[in-house]
CSV table of C-alpha atoms in Angstrom, one decimal:
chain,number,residue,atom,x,y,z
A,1,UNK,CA,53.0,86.6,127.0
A,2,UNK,CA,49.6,84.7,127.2
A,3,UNK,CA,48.6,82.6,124.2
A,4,UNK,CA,45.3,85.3,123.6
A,5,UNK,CA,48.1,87.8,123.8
A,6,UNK,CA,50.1,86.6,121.1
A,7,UNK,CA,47.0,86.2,119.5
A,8,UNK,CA,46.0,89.8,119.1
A,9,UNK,CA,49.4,91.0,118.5
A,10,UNK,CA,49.1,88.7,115.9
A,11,UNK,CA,46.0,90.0,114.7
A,12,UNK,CA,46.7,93.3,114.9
A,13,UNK,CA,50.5,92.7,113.0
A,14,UNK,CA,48.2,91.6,110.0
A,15,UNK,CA,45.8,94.1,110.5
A,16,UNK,CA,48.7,96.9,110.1
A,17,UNK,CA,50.6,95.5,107.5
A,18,UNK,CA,47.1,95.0,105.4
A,19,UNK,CA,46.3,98.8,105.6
A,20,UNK,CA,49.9,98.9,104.3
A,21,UNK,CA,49.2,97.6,101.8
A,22,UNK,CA,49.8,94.3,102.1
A,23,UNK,CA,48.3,90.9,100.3
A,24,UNK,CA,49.8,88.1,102.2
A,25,UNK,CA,50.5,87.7,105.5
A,26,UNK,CA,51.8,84.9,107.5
A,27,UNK,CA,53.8,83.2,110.5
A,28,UNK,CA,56.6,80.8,109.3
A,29,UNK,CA,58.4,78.0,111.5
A,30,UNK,CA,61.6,78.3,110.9
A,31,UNK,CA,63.0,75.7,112.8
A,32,UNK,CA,62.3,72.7,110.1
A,33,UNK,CA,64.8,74.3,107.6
A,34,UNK,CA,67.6,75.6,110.5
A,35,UNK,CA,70.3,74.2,108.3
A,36,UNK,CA,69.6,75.6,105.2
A,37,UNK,CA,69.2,79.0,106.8
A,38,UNK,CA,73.1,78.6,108.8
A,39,UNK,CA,74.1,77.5,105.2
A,40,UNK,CA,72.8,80.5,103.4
A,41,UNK,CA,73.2,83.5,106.0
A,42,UNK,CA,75.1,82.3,109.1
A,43,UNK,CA,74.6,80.4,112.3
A,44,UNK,CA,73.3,83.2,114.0
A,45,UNK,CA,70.1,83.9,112.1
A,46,UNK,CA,68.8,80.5,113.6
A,47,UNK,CA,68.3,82.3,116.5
A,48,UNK,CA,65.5,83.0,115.2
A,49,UNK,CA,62.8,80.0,115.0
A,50,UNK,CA,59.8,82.5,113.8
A,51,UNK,CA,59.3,84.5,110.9
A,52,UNK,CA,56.7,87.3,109.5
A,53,UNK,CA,56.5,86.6,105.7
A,54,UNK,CA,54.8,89.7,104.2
A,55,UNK,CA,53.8,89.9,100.6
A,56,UNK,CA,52.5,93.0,98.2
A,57,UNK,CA,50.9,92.1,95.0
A,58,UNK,CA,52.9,93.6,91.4
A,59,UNK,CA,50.4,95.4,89.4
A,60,UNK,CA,48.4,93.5,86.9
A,61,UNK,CA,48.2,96.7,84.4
A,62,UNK,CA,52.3,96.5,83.8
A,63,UNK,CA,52.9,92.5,84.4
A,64,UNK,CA,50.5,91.8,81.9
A,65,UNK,CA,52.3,93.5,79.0
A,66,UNK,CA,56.0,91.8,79.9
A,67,UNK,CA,55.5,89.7,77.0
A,68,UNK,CA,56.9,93.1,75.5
A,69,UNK,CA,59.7,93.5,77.7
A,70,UNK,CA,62.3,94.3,75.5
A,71,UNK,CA,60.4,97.9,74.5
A,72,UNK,CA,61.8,100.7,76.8
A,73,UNK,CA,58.7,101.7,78.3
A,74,UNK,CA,57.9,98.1,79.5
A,75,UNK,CA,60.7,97.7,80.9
A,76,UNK,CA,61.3,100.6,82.8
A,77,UNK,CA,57.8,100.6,83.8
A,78,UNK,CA,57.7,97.6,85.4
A,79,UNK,CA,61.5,98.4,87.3
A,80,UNK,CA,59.8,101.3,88.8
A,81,UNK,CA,57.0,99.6,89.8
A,82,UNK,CA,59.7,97.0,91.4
A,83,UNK,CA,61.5,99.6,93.2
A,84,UNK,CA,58.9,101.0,94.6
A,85,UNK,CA,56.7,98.0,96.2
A,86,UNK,CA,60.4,96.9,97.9
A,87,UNK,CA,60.7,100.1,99.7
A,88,UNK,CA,56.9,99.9,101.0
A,89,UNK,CA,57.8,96.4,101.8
A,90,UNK,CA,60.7,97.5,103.6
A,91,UNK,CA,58.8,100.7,105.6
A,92,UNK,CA,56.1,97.6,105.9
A,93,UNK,CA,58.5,95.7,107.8
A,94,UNK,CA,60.6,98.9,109.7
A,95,UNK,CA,56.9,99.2,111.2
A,96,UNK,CA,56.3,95.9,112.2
A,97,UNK,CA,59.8,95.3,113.7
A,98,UNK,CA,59.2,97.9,115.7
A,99,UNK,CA,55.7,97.1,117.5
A,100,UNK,CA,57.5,93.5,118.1
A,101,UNK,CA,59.8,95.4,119.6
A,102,UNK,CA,57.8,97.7,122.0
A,103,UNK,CA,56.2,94.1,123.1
A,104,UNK,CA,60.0,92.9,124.1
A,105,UNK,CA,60.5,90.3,121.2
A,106,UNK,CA,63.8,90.2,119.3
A,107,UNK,CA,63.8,90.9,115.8
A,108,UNK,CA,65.6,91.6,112.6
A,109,UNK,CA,64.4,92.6,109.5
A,110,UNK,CA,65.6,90.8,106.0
A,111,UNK,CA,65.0,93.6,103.6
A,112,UNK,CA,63.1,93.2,100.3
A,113,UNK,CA,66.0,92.2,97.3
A,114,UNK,CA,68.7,91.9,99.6
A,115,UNK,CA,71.3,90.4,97.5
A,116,UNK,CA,74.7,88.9,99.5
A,117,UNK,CA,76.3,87.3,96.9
A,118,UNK,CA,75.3,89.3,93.8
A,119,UNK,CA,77.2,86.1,91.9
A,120,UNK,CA,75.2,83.9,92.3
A,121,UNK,CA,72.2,85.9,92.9
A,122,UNK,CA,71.9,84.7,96.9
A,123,UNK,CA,70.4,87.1,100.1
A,124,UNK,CA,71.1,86.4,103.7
A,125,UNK,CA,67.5,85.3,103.9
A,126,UNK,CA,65.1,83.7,101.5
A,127,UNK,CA,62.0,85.1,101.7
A,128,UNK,CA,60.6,82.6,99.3
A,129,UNK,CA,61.5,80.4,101.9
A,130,UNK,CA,59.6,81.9,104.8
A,131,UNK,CA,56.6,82.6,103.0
A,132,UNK,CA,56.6,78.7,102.1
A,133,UNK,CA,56.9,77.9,105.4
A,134,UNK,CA,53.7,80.1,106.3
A,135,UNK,CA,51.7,78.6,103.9
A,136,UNK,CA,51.0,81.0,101.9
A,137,UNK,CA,52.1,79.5,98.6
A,138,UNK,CA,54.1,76.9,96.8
A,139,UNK,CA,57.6,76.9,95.1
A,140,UNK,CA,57.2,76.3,91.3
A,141,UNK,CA,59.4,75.2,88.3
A,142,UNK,CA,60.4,78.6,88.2
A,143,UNK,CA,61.9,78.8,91.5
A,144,UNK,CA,59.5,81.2,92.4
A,145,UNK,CA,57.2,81.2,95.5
A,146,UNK,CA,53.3,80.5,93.8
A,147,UNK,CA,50.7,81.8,95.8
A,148,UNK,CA,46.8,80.2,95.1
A,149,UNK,CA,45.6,83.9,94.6
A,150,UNK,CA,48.0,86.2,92.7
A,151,UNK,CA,50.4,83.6,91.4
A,152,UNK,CA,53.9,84.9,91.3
A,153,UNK,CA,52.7,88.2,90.9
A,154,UNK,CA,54.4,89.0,94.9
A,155,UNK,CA,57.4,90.7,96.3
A,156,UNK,CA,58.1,89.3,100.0
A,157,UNK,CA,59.6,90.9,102.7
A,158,UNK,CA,60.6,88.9,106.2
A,159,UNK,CA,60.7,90.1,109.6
A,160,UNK,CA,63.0,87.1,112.0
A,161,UNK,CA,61.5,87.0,115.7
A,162,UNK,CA,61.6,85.1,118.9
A,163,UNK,CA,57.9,85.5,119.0
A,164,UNK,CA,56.3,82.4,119.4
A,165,UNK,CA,53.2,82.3,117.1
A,166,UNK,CA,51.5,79.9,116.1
A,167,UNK,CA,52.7,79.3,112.4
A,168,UNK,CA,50.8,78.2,109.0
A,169,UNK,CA,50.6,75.0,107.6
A,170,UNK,CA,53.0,74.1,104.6
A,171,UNK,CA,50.5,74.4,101.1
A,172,UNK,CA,50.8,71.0,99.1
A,173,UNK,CA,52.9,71.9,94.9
A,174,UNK,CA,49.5,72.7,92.6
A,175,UNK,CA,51.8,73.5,89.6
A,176,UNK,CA,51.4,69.4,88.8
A,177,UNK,CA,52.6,69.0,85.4
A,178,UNK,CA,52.3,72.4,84.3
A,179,UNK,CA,55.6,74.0,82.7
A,180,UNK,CA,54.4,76.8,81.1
A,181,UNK,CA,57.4,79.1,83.0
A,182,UNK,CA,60.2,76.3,81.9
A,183,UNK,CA,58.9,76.7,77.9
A,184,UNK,CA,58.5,80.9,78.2
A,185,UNK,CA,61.9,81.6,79.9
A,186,UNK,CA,63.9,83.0,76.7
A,187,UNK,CA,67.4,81.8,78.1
A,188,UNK,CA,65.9,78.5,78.9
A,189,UNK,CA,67.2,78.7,82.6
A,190,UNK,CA,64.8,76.4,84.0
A,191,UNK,CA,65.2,72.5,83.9
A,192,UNK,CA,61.3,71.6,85.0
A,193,UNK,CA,62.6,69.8,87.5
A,194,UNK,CA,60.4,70.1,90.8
A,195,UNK,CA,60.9,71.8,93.9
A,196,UNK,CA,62.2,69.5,96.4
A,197,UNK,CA,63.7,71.2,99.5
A,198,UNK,CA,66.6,68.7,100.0
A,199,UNK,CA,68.0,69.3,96.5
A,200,UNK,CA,70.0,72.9,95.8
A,201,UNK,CA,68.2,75.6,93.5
A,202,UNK,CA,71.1,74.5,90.8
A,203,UNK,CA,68.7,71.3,89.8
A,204,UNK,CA,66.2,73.8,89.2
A,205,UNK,CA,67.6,76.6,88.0
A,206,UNK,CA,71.0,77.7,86.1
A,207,UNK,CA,70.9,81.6,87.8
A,208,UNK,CA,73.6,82.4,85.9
A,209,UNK,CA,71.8,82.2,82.2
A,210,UNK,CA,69.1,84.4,83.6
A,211,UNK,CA,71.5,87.1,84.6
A,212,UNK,CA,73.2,86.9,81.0
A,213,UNK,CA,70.2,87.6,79.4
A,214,UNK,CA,69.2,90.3,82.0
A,215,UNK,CA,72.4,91.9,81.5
A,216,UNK,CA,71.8,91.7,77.5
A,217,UNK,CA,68.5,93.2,78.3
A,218,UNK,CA,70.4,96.2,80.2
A,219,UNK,CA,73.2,96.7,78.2
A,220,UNK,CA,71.5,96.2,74.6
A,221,UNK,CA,68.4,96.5,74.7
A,222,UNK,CA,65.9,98.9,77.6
A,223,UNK,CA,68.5,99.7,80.0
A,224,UNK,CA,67.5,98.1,82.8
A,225,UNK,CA,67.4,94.4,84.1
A,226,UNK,CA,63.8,93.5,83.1
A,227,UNK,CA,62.4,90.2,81.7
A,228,UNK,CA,60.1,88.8,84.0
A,229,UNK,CA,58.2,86.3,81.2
A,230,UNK,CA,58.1,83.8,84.3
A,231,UNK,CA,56.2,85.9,86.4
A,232,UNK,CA,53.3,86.9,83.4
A,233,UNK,CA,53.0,83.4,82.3
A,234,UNK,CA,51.9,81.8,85.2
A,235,UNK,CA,47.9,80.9,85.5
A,236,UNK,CA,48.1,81.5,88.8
A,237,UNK,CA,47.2,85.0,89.3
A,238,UNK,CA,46.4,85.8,85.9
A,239,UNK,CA,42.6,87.5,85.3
């Protein structure tokens, strides 16, 4: 395919997922972080050396109360609202996927929450990754991808291809010395430390606290997995 070719598939990928509903859209080179990706989900996935890193925004109405996220209507509010923009994310992606496909370009779709090793709270894929990659945000002290518009306030979906677009440029950390996620976490899971993509998430982040509490949070408490204090806090993204 000719390079204007790829350039209007490209344009017209974006212009689909946006009347999706989509927020962010961008093209990720994979090939920088190959060993990471074999180390997560497998030598086969760096067949891939492109990615499509969608993102749809999370409501400002509901993440704006999760200060109170240990009252049942909070909670279960905002784990609707989850559940529902990963399964447009994941119809977002089915769509794409397959308009790739009619143009003869291999895909594979890493589906919104995929969880591998539910343990240790690992996917095949990370889509914080590829939408790093794709420039389209930042990861913060909170492990969680930053984008300059709506913060955290984003659930990502990724589509692998052979597709050779041209990819975005990697966004520079604009978190500085803010820690505002580190001091609201209520199991204290994150160490402030900042993102550096050599080191593990473990320097970061103890995964293993935040499940506790998210269990507590199920079992005691609303009856469902919801906390989310690192997402609300963040100046990025809030009004």
């Amino acid at each position: 395919m000719k390079s204007n070719e790829l350039l209007l598939l490209r344009e017209d990928l974006e212009r689909r997922a946006r009347d999706m509903g989509a927020r962010s859209f961008g093209i990720a080179d994979l090939t920088p972080a190959r060993d990471a990706i074999v180390a997560q989900g497998g030598e086969f996935l760096a067949g891939f050396e492109r990615a499509l890193s969608v993102g749809i925004g999370l409501g400002d109405g509901i993440v704006d109360q999760l200060p109170r996220h240990k009252e049942v209507t909070v909670a279960r509010t905002y784990d609707q609202l989850y559940i529902t923009v990963n399964q447009s994310l994941n119809r977002l992606a089915l769509r794409l996927s397959s308009i790739l496909d009619e143009h003869g370009f291999e895909v594979l779709i890493i589906p919104a929450s995929d969880v591998l090793d539910s343990e240790n709270a690992y996917g095949l894929f990370s889509h914080k990754l590829a939408a790093r990659l794709a420039g389209l945000g930042w990861i913060g002290p909170s492990c969680l991808l930053i984008t300059p518009e709506m913060g955290p306030r984003v659930r990502w979906v990724t589509v692998l291809t052979n597709a050779p677009f041209e990819a975005g440029t990697i966004l520079p950390d604009r978190c500085e010395d803010c820690q505002l996620c580190v001091e609201a976490c209520p199991p204290k899971a994150f160490t402030g430390r900042r993102f550096d993509p050599a080191e593990p998430r473990e320097v970061r982040f103890d995964v293993h606290k935040c499940m506790e509490y998210r269990r507590y949070l199920q079992d005691k408490v609303t009856g469902v997995r919801v906390c989310g204090m690192c997402v609300h806090v963040c100046p990025f993204g809030q009004r």
